[in-house]
Short mmCIF file of C-alpha atoms in Angstrom, two decimals:
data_model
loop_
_atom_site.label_atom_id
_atom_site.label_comp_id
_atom_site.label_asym_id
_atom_site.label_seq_id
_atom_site.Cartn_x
_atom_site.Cartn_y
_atom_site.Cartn_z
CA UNK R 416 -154.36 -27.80 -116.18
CA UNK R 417 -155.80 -31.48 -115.81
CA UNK R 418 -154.31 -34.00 -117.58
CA UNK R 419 -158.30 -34.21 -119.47
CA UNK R 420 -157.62 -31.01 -120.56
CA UNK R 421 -154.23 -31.46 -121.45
CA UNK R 422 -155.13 -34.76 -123.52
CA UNK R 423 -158.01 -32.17 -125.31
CA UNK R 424 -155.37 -30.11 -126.26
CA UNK R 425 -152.70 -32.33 -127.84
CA UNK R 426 -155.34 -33.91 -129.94
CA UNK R 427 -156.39 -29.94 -130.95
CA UNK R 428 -152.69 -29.60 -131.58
CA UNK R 429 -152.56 -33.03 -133.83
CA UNK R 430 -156.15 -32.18 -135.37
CA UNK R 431 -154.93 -28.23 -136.70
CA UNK R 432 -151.75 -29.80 -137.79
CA UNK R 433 -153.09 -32.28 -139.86
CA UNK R 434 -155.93 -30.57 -140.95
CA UNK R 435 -153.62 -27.76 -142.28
CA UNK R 436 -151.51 -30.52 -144.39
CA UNK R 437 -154.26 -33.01 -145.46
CA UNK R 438 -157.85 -30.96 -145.55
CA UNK R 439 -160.71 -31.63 -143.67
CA UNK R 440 -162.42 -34.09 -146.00
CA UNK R 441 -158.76 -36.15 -145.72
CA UNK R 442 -157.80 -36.44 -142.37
CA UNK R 443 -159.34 -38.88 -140.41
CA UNK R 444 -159.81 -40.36 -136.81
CA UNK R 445 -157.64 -42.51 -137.36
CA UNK R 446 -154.82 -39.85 -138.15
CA UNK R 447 -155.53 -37.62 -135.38
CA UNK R 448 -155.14 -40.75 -133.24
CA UNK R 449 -151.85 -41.76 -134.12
CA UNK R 450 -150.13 -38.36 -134.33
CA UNK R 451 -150.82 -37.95 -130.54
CA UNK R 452 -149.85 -41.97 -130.18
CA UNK R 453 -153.46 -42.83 -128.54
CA UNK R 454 -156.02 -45.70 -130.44
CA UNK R 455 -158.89 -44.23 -131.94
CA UNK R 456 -161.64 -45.29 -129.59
CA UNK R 457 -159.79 -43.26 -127.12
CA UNK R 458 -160.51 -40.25 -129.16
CA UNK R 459 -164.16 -40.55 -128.48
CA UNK R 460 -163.38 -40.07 -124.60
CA UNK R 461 -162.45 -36.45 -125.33
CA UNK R 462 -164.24 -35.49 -128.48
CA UNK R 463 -167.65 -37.12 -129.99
CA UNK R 464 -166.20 -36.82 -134.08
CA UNK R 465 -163.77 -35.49 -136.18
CA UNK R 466 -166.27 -32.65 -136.85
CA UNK R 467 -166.07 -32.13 -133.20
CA UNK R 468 -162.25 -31.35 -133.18
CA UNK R 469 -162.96 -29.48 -135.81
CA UNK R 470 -165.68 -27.10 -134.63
CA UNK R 471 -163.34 -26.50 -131.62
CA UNK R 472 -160.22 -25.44 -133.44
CA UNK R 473 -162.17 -23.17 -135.47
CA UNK R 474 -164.17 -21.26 -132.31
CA UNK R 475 -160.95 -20.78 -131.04
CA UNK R 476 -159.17 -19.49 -133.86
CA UNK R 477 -162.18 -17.13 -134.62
CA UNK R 478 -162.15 -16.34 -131.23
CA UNK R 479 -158.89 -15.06 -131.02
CA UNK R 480 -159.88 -13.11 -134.25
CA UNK R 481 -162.96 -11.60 -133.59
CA UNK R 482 -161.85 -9.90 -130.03
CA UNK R 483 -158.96 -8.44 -132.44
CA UNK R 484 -161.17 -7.05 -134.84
CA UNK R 485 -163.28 -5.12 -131.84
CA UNK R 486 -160.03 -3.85 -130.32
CA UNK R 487 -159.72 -1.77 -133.95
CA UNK R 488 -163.27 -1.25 -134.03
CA UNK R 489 -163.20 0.42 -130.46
CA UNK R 490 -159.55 2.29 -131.18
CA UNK R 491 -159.44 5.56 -131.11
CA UNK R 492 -157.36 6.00 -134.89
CA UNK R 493 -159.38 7.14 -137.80
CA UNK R 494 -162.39 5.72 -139.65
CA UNK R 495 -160.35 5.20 -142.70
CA UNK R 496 -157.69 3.43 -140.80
CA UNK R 497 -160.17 1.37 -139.09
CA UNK R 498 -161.50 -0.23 -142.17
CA UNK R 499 -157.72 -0.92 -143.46
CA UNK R 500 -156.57 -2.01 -140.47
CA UNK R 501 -159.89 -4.67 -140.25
CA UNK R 502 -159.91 -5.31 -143.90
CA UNK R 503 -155.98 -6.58 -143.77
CA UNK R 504 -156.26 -7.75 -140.03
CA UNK R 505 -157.60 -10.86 -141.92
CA UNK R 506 -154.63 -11.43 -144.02
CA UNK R 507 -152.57 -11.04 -141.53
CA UNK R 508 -154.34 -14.05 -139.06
CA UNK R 509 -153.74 -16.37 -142.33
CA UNK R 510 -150.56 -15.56 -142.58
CA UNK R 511 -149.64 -15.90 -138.58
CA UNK R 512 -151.65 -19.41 -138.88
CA UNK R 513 -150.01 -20.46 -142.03
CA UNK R 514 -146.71 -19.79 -140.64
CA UNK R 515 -147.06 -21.88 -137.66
CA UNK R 516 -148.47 -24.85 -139.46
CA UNK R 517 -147.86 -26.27 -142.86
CA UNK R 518 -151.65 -24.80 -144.59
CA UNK R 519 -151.49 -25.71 -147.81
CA UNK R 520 -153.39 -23.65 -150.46
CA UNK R 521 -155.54 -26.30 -151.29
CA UNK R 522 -156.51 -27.07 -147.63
CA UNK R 523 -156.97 -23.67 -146.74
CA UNK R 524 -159.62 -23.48 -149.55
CA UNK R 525 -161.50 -26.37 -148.46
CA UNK R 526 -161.31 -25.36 -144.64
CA UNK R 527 -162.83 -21.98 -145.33
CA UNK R 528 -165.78 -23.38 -148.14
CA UNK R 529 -166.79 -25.93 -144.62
CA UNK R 530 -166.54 -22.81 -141.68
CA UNK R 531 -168.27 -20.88 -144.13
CA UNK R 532 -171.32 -23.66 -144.41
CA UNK R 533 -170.85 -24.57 -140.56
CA UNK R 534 -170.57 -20.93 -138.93
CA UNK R 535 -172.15 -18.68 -141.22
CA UNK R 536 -172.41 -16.56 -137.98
CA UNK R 537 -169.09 -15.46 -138.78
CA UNK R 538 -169.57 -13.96 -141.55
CA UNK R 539 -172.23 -11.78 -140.38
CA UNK R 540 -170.40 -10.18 -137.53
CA UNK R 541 -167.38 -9.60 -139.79
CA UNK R 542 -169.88 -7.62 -141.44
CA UNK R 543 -171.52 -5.70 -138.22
CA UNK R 544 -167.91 -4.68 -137.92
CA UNK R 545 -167.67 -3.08 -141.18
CA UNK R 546 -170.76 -1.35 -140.93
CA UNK R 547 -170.29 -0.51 -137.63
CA UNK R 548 -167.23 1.43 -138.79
CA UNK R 549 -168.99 2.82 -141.78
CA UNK R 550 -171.83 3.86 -139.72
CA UNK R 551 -169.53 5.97 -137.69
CA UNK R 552 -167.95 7.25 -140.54
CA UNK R 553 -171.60 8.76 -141.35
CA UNK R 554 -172.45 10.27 -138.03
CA UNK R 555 -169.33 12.19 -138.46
CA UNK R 556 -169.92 13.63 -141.08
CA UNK R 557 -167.07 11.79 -142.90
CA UNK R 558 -168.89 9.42 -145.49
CA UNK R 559 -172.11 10.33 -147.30
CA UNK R 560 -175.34 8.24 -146.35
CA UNK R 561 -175.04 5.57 -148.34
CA UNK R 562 -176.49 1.45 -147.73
CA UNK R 563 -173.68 0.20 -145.12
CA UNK R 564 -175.13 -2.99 -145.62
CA UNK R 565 -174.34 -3.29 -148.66
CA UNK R 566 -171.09 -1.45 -148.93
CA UNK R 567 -170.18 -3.99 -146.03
CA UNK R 568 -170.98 -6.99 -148.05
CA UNK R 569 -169.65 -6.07 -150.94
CA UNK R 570 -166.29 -5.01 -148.87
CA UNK R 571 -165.81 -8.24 -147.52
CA UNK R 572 -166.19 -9.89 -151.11
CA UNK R 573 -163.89 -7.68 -152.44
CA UNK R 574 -161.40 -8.81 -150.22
CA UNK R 575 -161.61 -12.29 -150.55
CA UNK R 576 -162.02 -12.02 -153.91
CA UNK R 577 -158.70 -10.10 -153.97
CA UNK R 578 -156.61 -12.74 -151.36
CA UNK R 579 -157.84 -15.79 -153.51
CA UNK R 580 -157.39 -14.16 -156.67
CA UNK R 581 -153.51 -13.66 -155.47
CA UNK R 582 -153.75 -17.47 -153.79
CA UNK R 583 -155.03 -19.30 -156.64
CA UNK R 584 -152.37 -17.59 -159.38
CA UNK R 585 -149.38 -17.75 -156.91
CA UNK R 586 -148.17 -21.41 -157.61
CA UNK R 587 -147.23 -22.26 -154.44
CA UNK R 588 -148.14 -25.13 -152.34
CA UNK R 589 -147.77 -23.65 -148.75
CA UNK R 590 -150.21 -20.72 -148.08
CA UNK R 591 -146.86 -18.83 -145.96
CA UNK R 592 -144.76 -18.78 -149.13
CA UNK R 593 -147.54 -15.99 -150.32
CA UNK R 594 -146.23 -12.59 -150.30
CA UNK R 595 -148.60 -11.42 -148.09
CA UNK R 596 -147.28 -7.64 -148.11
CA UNK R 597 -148.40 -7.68 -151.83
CA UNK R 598 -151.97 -8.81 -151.20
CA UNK R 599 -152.81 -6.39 -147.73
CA UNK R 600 -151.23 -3.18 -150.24
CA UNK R 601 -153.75 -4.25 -153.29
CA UNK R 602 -156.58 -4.03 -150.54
CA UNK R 603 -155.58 -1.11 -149.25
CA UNK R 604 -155.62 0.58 -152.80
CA UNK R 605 -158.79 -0.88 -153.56
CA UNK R 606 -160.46 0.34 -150.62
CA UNK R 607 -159.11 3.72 -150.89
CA UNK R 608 -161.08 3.76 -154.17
CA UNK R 609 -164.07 2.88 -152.14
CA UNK R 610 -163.99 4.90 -149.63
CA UNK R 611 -163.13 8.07 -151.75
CA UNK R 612 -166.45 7.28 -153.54
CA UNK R 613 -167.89 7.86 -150.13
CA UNK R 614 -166.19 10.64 -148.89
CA UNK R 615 -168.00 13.92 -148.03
#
């Protein structure tokens, strides 16, 4: 690795970590610059804004995420285990990112309200991936016909409406003090309910 590269990468490093502790809308330049000990008109040799640092950290988190979510989509386990194992797979990214840095509730909140404004790409192909497994639940003969759009939409808001729910009432400050466990078993229950609904 070039030492270009290398610079890239410790102000990533600095970026995540701060971004994790202070929120987006907090952390500054200015912070980034001094965590990796460089003045902030440096910065701008390796990334054009905060925003910048920002946009990075996320492709490569969601990255990461997405190519695990098509390894369960392409596995060869069942339909119903498919959608619990994609539906929790999320939980259990937060909780391997909030154990490695300090992500406060409140930060994680306001990272997630600014990817989903900035990327809503994501979204949508968290959603092809639910309908995608729903879709082959159909053609064998496993789920009724039913709207997969929707089912996949409203899926994915049950979910985070069941992990913030659990966030917001928790009264913790750091998002890895959650009992994760507790929130990937109330999904699984709730989907169950779904997906006998659907069943054949």
């Amino acid at each position: 690795m070039d030492k270009f590269q290398e610079k890239r990468n410790q102000i990533k490093e600095a970026g995540i970590k701060l971004f994790a502790t202070y929120g987006f809308k907090k952390t500054t330049l200015e912070d980034i610059a001094g965590e990796v000990g460089i003045k902030k008109n440096s910065l701008y040799y390796y990334f054009e804004s905060k925003d910048a640092i920002f946009d990075e950290l996320i492709k490569d988190s969601t990255k990461i995420y997405f190519e695990e979510q098509y390894q369960i989509l392409n596995s060869n386990i069942s339909v119903q285990n498919k959608l619990f194992n994609c539906a929790t797979h999320l939980i259990r990214h937060t909780k391997a990112v909030s154990c490695k840095y300090s992500l406060t509730i409140k930060s994680f909140g306001e990272i997630n309200r600014v990817i989903a404004e900035l990327h809503p790409e994501f979204k949508l192909r968290q959603k092809q991936i639910f309908k995608a497994i729903l879709n082959e639940g159909i053609n064998k003969k496993i789920f009724r016909k039913h709207n997969t759009n929707i089912f996949a939409e409203d899926l994915m808001l049950i979910i985070q409406s069941i992990a913030f729910r659990l966030y917001d009432v928790s009264g913790v400050l750091l998002l890895k003090e959650i009992d994760f466990t507790f929130i990937e078993g109330t999904i699984k229950r709730v989907i169950t309910y779904l997906i006998n609904s659907i069943k054949m």
